[in-house]
Coordinates of C-alpha atoms in Angstrom, one line a residue:
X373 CA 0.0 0.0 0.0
X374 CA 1.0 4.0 -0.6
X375 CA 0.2 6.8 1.5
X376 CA -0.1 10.6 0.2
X377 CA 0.2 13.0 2.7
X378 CA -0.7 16.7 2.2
X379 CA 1.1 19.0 4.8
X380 CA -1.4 22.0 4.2
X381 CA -2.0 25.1 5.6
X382 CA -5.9 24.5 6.7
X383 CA -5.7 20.9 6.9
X384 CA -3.5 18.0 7.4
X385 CA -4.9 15.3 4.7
X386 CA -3.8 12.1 4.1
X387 CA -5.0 9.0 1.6
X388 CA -4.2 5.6 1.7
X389 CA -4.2 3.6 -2.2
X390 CA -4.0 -0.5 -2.2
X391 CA -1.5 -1.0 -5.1
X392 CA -4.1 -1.6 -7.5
X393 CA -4.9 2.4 -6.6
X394 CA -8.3 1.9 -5.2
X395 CA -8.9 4.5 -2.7
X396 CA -8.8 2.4 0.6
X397 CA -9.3 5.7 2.9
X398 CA -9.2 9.6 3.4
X399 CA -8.8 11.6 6.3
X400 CA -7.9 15.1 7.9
X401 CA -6.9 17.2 10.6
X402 CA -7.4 20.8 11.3
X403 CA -4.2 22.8 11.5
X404 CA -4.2 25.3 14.7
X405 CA -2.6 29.1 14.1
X406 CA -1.5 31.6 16.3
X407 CA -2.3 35.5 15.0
X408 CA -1.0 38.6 16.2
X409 CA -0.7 41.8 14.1
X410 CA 0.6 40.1 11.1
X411 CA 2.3 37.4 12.8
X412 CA 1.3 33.7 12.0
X413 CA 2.6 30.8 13.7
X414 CA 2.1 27.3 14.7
X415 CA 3.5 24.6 17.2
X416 CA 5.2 22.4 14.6
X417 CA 5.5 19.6 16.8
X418 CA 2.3 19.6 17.6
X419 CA 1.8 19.5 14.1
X420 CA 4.3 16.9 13.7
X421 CA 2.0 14.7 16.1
X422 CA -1.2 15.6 14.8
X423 CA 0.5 14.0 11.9
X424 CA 1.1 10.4 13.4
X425 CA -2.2 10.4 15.0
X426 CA -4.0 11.1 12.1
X427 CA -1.9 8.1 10.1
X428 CA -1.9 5.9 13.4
X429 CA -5.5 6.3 13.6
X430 CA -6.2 5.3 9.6
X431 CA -4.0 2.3 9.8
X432 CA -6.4 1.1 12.8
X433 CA -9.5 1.6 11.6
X434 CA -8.7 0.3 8.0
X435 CA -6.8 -2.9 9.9
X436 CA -3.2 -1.9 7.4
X437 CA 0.3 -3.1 9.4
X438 CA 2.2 -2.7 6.2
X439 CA 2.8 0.3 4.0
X440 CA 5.5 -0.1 1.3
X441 CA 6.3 3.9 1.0
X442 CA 4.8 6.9 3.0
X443 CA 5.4 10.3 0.5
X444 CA 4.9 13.5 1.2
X445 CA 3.7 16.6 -0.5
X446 CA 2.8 20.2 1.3
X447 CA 3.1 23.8 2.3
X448 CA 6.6 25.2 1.2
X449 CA 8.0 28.4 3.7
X450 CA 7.2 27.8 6.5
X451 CA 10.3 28.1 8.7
X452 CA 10.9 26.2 12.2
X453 CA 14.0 26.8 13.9
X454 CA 15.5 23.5 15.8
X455 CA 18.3 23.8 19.0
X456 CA 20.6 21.6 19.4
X457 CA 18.8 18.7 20.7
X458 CA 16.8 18.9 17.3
X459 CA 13.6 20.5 19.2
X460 CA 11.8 23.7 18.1
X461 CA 13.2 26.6 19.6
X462 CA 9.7 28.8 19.1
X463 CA 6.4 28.0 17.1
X464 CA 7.2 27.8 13.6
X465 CA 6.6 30.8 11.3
X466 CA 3.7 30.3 8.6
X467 CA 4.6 31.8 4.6
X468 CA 1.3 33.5 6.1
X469 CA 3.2 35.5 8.4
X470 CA 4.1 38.9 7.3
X471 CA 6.8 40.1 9.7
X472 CA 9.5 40.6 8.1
X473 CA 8.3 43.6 6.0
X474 CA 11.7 45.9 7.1
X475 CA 13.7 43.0 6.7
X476 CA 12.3 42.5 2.7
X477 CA 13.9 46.6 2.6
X478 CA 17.0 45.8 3.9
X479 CA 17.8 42.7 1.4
X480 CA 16.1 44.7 -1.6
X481 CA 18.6 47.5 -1.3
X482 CA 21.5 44.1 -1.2
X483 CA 20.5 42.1 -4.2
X484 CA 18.8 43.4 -7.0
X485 CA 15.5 42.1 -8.6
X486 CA 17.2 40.6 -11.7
X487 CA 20.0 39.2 -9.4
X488 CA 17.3 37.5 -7.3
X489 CA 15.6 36.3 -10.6
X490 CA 18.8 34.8 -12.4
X491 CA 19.9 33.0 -9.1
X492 CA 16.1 31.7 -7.4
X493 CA 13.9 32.1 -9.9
X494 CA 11.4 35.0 -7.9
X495 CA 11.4 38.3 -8.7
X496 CA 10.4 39.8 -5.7
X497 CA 12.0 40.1 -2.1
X498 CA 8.5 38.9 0.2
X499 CA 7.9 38.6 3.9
X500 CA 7.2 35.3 2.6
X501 CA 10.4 33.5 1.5
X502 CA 12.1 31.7 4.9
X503 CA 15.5 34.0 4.1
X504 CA 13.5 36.9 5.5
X505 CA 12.0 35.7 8.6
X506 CA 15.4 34.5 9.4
X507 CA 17.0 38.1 8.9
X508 CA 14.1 39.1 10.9
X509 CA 15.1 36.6 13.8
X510 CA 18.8 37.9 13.6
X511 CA 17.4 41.9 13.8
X512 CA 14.7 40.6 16.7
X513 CA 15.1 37.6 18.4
X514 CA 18.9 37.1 19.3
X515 CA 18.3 34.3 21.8
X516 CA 16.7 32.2 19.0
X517 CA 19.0 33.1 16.4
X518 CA 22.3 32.8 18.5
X519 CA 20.7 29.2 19.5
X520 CA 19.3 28.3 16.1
X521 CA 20.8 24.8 15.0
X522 CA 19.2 24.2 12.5
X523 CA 16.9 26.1 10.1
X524 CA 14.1 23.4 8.2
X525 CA 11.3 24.0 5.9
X526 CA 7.8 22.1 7.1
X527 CA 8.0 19.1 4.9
X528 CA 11.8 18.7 5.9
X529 CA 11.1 18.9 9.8
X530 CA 8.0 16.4 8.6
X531 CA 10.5 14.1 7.1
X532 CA 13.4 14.5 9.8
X533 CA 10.7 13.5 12.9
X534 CA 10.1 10.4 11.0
X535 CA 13.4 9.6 9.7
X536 CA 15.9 11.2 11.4
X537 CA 17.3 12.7 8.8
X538 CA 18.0 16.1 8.1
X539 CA 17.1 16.9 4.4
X540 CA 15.3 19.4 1.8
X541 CA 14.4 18.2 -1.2
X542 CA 15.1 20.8 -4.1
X543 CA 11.6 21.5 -5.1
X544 CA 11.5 23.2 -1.7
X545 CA 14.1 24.4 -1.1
X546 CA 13.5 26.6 -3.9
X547 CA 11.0 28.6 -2.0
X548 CA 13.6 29.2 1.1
X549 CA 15.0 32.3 -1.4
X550 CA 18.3 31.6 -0.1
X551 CA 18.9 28.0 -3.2
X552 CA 20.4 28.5 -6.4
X553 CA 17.7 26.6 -8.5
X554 CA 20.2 26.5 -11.6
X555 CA 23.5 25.5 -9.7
X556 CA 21.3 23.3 -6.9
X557 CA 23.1 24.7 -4.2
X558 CA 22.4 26.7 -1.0
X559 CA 23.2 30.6 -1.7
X560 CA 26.2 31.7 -0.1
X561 CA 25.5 35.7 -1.1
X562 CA 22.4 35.2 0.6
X563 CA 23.5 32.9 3.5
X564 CA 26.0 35.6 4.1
X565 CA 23.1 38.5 4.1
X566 CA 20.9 36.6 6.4
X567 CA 23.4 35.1 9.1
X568 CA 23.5 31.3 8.3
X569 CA 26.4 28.6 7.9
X570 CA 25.7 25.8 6.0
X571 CA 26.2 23.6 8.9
X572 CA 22.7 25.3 9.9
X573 CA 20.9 23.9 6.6
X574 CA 19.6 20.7 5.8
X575 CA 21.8 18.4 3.1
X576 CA 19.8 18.4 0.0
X577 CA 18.1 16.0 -2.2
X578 CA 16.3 15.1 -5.6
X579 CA 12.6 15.4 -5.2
X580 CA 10.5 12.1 -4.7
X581 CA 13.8 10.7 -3.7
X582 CA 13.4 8.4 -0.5
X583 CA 14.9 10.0 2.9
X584 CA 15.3 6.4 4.8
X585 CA 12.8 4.0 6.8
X586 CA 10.3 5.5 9.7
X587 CA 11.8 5.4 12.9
X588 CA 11.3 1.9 15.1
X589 CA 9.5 4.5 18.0
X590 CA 7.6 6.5 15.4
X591 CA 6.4 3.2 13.1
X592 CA 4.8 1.5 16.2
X593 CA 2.6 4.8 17.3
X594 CA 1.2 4.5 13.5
X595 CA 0.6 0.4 13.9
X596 CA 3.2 -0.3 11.0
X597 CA 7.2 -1.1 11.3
X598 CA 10.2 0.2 10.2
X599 CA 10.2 -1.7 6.4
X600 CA 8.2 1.8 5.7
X601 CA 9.4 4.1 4.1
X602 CA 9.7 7.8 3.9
X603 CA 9.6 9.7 0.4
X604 CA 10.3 13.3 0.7
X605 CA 8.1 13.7 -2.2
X606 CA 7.8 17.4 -3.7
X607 CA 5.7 20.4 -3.2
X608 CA 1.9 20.6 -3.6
X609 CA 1.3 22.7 -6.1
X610 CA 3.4 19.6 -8.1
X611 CA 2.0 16.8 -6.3
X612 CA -1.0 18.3 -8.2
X613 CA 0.5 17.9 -11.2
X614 CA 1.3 14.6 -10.8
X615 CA -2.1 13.8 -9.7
X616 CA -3.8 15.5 -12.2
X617 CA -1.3 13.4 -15.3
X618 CA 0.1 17.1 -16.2
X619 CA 4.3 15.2 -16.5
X620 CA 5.0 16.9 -19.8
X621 CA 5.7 20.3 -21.5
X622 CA 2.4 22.0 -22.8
X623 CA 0.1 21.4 -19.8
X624 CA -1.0 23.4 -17.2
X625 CA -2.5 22.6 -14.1
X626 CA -4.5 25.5 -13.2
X627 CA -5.6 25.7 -9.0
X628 CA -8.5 28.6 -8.5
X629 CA -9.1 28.7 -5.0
X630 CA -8.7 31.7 -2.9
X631 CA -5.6 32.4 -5.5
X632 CA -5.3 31.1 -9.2
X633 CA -2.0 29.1 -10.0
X634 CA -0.6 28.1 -12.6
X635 CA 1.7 25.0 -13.2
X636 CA 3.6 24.1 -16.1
X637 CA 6.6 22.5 -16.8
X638 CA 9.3 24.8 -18.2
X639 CA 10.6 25.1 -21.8
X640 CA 14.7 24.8 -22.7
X641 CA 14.1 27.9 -24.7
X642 CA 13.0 29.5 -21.1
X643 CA 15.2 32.5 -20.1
X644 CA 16.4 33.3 -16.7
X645 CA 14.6 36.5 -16.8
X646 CA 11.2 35.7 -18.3
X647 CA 9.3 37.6 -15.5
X648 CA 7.6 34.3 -14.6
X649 CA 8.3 32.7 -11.1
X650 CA 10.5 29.7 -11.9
X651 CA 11.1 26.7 -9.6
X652 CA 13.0 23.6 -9.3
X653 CA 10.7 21.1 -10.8
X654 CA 9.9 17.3 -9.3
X655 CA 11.8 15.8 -12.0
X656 CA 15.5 15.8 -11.5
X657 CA 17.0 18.7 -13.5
X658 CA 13.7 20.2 -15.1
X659 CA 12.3 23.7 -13.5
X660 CA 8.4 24.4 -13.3
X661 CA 6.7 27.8 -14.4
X662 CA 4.4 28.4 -11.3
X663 CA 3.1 32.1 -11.5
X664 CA 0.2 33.2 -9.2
X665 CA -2.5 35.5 -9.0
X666 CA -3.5 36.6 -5.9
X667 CA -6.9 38.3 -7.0
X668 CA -8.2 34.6 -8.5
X669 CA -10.9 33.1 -6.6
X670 CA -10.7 36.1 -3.8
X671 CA -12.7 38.3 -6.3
X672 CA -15.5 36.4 -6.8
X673 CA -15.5 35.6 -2.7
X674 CA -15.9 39.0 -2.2
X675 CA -17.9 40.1 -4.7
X676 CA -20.8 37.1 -3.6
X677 CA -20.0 38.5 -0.2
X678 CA -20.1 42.0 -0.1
X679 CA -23.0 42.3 -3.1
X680 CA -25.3 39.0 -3.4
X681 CA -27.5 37.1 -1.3
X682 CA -28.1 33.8 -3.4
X683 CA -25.2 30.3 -3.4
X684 CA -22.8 29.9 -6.0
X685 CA -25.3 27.5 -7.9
X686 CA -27.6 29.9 -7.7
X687 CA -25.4 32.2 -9.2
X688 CA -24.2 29.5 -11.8
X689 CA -27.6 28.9 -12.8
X690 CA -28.8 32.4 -13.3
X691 CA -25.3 33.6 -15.5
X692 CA -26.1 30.9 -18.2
X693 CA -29.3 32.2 -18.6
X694 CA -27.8 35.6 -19.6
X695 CA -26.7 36.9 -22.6
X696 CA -23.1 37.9 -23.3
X697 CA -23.0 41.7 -21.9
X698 CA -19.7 44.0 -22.7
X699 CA -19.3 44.8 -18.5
X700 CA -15.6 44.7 -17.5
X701 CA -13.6 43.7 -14.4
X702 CA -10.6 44.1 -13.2
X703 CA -10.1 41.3 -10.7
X704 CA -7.3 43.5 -8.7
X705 CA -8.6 43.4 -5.3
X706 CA -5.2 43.3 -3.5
X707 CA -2.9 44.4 -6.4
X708 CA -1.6 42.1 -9.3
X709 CA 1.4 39.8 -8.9
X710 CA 1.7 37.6 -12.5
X711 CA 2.2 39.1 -15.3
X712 CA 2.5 42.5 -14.1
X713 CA 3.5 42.4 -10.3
X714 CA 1.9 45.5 -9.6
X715 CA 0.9 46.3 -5.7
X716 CA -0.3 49.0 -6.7
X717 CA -3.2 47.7 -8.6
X718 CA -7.2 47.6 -8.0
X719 CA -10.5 46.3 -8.6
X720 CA -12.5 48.0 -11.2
X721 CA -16.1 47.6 -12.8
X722 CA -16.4 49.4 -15.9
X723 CA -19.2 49.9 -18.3
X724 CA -21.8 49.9 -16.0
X725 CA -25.4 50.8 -17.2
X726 CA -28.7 50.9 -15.7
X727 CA -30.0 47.5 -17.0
X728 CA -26.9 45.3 -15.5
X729 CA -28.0 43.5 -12.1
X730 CA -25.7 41.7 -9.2
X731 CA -25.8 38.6 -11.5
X732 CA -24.6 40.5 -14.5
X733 CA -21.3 41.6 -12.1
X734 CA -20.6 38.2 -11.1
X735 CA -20.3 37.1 -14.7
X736 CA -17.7 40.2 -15.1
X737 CA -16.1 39.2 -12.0
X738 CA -15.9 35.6 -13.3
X739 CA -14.8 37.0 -16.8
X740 CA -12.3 39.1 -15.3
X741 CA -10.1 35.9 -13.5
X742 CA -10.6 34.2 -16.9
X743 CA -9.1 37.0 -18.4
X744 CA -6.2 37.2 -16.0
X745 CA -5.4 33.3 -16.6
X746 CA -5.2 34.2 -20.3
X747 CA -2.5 37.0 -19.5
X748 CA -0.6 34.2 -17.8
X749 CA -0.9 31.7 -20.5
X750 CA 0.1 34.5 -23.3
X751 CA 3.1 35.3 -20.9
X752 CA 4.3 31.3 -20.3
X753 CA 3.7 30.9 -24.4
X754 CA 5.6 34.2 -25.3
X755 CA 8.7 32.3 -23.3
X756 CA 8.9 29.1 -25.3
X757 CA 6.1 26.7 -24.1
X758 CA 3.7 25.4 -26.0
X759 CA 0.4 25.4 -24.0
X760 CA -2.1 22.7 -25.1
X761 CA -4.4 22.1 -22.3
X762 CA -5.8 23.3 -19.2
X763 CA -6.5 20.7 -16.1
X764 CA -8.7 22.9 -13.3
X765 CA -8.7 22.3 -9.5
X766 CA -9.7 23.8 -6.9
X767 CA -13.0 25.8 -6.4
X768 CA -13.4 27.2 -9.5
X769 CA -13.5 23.9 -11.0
X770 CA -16.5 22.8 -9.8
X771 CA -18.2 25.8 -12.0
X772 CA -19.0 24.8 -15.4
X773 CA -20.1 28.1 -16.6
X774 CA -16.3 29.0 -14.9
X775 CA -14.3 26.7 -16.7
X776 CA -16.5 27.0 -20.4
X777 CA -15.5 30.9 -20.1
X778 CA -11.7 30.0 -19.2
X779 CA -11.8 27.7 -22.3
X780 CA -13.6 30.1 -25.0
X781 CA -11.1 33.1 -23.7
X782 CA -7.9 30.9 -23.7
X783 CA -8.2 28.5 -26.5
X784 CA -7.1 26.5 -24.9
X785 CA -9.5 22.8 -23.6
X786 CA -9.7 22.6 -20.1
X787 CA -10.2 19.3 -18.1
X788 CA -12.2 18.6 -14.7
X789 CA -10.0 15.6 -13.1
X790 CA -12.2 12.6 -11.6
X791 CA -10.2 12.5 -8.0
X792 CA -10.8 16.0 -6.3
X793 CA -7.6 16.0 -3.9
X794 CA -4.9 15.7 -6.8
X795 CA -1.9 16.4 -4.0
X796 CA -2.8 13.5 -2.2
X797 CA -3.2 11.4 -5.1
X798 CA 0.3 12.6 -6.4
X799 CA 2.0 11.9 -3.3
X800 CA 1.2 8.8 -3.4
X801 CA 2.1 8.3 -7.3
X802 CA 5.2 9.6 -6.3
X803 CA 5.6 6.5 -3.6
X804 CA 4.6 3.9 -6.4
X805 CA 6.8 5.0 -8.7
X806 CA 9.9 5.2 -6.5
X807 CA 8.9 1.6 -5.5
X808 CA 9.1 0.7 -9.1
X809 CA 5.4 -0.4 -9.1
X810 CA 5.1 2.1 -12.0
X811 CA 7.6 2.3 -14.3
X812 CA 7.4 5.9 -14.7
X813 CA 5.1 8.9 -14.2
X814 CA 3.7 8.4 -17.2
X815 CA 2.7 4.8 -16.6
X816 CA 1.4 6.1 -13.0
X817 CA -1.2 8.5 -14.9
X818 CA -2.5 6.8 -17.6
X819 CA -3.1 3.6 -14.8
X820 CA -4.3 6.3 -11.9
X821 CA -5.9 10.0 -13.3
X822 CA -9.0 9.6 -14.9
X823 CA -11.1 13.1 -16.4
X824 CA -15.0 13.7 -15.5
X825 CA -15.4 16.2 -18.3
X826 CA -13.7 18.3 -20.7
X827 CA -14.4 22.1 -21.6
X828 CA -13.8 22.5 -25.4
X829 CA -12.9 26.2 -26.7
X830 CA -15.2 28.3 -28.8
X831 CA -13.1 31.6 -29.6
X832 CA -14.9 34.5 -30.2
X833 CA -14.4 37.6 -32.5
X834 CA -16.9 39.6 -29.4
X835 CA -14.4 37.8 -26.6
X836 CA -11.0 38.8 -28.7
X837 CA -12.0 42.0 -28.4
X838 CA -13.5 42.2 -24.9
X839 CA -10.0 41.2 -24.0
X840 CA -8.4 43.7 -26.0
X841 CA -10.6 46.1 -24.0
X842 CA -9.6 44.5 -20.4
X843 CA -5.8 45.2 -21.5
X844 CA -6.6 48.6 -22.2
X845 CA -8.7 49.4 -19.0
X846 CA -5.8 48.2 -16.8
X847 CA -3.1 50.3 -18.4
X848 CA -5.7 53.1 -18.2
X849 CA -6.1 52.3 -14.6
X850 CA -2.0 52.6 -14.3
X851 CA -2.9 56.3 -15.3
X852 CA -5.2 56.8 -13.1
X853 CA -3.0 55.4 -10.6
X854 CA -0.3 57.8 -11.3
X855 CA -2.0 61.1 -10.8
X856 CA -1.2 63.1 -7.3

């Protein structure tokens, strides 16, 4: 049997797959935050043994003693800082937590944004990125920092309580913003910034690579032994990939939740400074396109929120009854980041008229995200890839009138997957493949994803030039913008 475990932010989720990949069970536990005027943390431990519980508790209730790998997939910066008897010195500090704002000054003025670009693959210095929080720990908290052993990413402290080893697969390690993703090394410039030694890093590793066997004390509070073992697996947002059979050039797996992210794998012909986040990818050598729009599935929260009284299939059902209006949105509720990275940014309605109602608003709202994922897909194909489908996750896959509208203003089909948690899935892809049940990724899709339905594209001369129109309201809003 394989195990997928997603190390999320709301939820600890795991799923447990006979080898014949029939679901055998599903589970999750609530994650637990601390919040305090823009700090977000969490005990990691107690994380760490939610963790076991949660697995310990499946592999009773389903009567399993014997899992061939356990892999993992999951949240990227969050930071937890061991001591030297390899406990946390403090709660760990969430990729939520937004701290180290001063600190984000302090390295911008150091390394500039192309320097940051060529060498991690981001363009921007964010209170996000682990290299940050550490800087802020240095400037802050000197007893932590002076004591600070070790410095580990979730997923690697994850790994390390069940292992014992200290490792970061590359894939995450990318999102610390102190790893070269082209050299695969740790960055000394930034090391050197921040205040870290290599000695204070985990060694690092291939993604999906196996870290060693679960511990002999750990493997008996989950009901299973220590022939286990522990995959490091890769990040979520490619655990998705996996899960969702998007392994080769030309695909994009496309999450619209609270944000919209996109995942593709990256071209040869891809430059160092495309303007598109790059990251090390879950195949050894390859890098993944991953850029993110903040103001994705947030708009149309708000806008259901703050202006309408009715459920999203409400809402469904009433837009496809409509015909096709020319109101415009600009989905830029809290700034743009990809393609433009502009903070600066907001929301706009335009072309308004008497006869347009709530539901009329949400289509444009709806329309507007659509539009946005075009500007993404334009950007990824302008730097070498050539895009030839769509696979949608997330919330805004479950609207059909949603995914139809990304489809006609793209070109581009897009698929609904059959198994809604495509992390979990992946993970445990990942664990089958490493064990040589599947030959390959490939073989591990075509035997494992399965599609509900598929959106095909109906381009438009009206939608060509709607979006003509949505390019040129947004660089009239820069204008706008710029007055004093």
């Amino acid at each position: 049997m394989y195990i997928g475990v997603d190390l999320g932010s709301t939820n600890i989720k795991a799923a447990i797959y006979d080898k014949s990949f029939h679901l055998i069970d599903r589970q999750s536990r609530p994650v637990n935050y601390i919040r305090d005027n823009g700090f977000v943390e969490f005990d990691a431990y107690a994380y760490y043994t939610d963790l076991v519980g949660l697995l310990g508790d499946m592999m009773a209730a389903n009567k399993v003693s014997h899992v061939d790998q356990i892999a993992f997939t999951g949240q990227a910066e969050s930071l937890v800082v061991l001591g030297a008897d390899g406990m946390p010195l403090m709660n760990a500090i969430s990729w939520m937590d937004e701290r180290s704002t001063e600190e984000c000054k302090v390295l911008e003025k150091q390394f500039s944004h192309a320097i940051c670009e060529e060498v991690t693959g981001q363009m921007a210095v964010l209170p996000t990125w682990p290299a940050t929080k550490i800087l802020w720990l240095k400037n802050n908290r000197t007893e932590i920092y002076e004591n600070a052993a070790t410095y580990m990413l979730l997923k690697d402290y994850i790994v390390y309580c069940l292992t014992g080893e200290k490792l970061s697969d590359m894939s995450i390690a990318t999102f610390s913003f102190y790893f070269d993703i082209y050299k695969k090394v740790y960055w000394k410039e930034m090391m050197d910034a921040i205040g870290i030694r290599y000695d204070q890093l985990p060694a690092l590793c291939e993604p999906c690579s196996v870290a060693g066997s679960l511990k002999a004390d750990v493997a008996e509070k989950m009901h299973l032994t220590t022939a286990t073992k522990i995959n490091v697996g890769t990040l979520d947002h490619f655990a998705g990939m996996i899960g969702t059979g998007n392994i080769a050039p030309g695909g994009i797996t496309l999450s619209t939740g609270t944000v919209m992210a996109l995942a593709t794998m990256g071209s040869e012909n891809t430059s160092k400074d495309s303007g598109i986040a790059m990251h090390y990818g879950f195949i050894p050598d390859t890098h993944i396109m991953l850029p993110v729009a903040e103001s994705g599935g947030v708009s149309l929260e708000w806008f259901k929120r703050s202006c309408m009284a009715v459920d999203y299939d409400t809402m469904n059902a009433e837009l496809a009854k409509r015909e096709p209006n020319e109101l415009l949105f600009l989905p830029y509720l809290v700034g743009t980041n990809a393609p433009e990275f502009d903070a600066e940014a907001n929301g706009v309605f335009w072309g308004l008229r008497q006869e347009h109602d709530a539901i009329d608003m949400a289509g444009a709202v709806m329309e507007g995200v659509a539009f946005v994922l075009r500007k993404n897909c334009d950007h990824i194909a302008a730097n070498g890839v050539d895009l030839k489908s769509i696979i949608a996750t997330g919330g805004g896959a479950k609207s059909a009138i949603w995914c139809q509208m990304q489809a006609d203003i793209t070109g581009l089909p897009v698929a609904i997957p059959k198994e809604k948690e495509a992390a979990c899935l992946g993970a445990a892809m990942i664990a089958a493949v490493s064990d040589g049940h599947f030959a390959g990724y490939a073989a591990a899709a075509e035997h494992c994803v399965a599609l509900l339905h598929q959106y095909e594209p109906h381009p438009s001369v009206r939608l060509e030039k709607k979006y003509r129109r949505f390019c040129a309201l947004y660089k009239a809003a820069l204008e706008i913008n710029g007055i004093n």
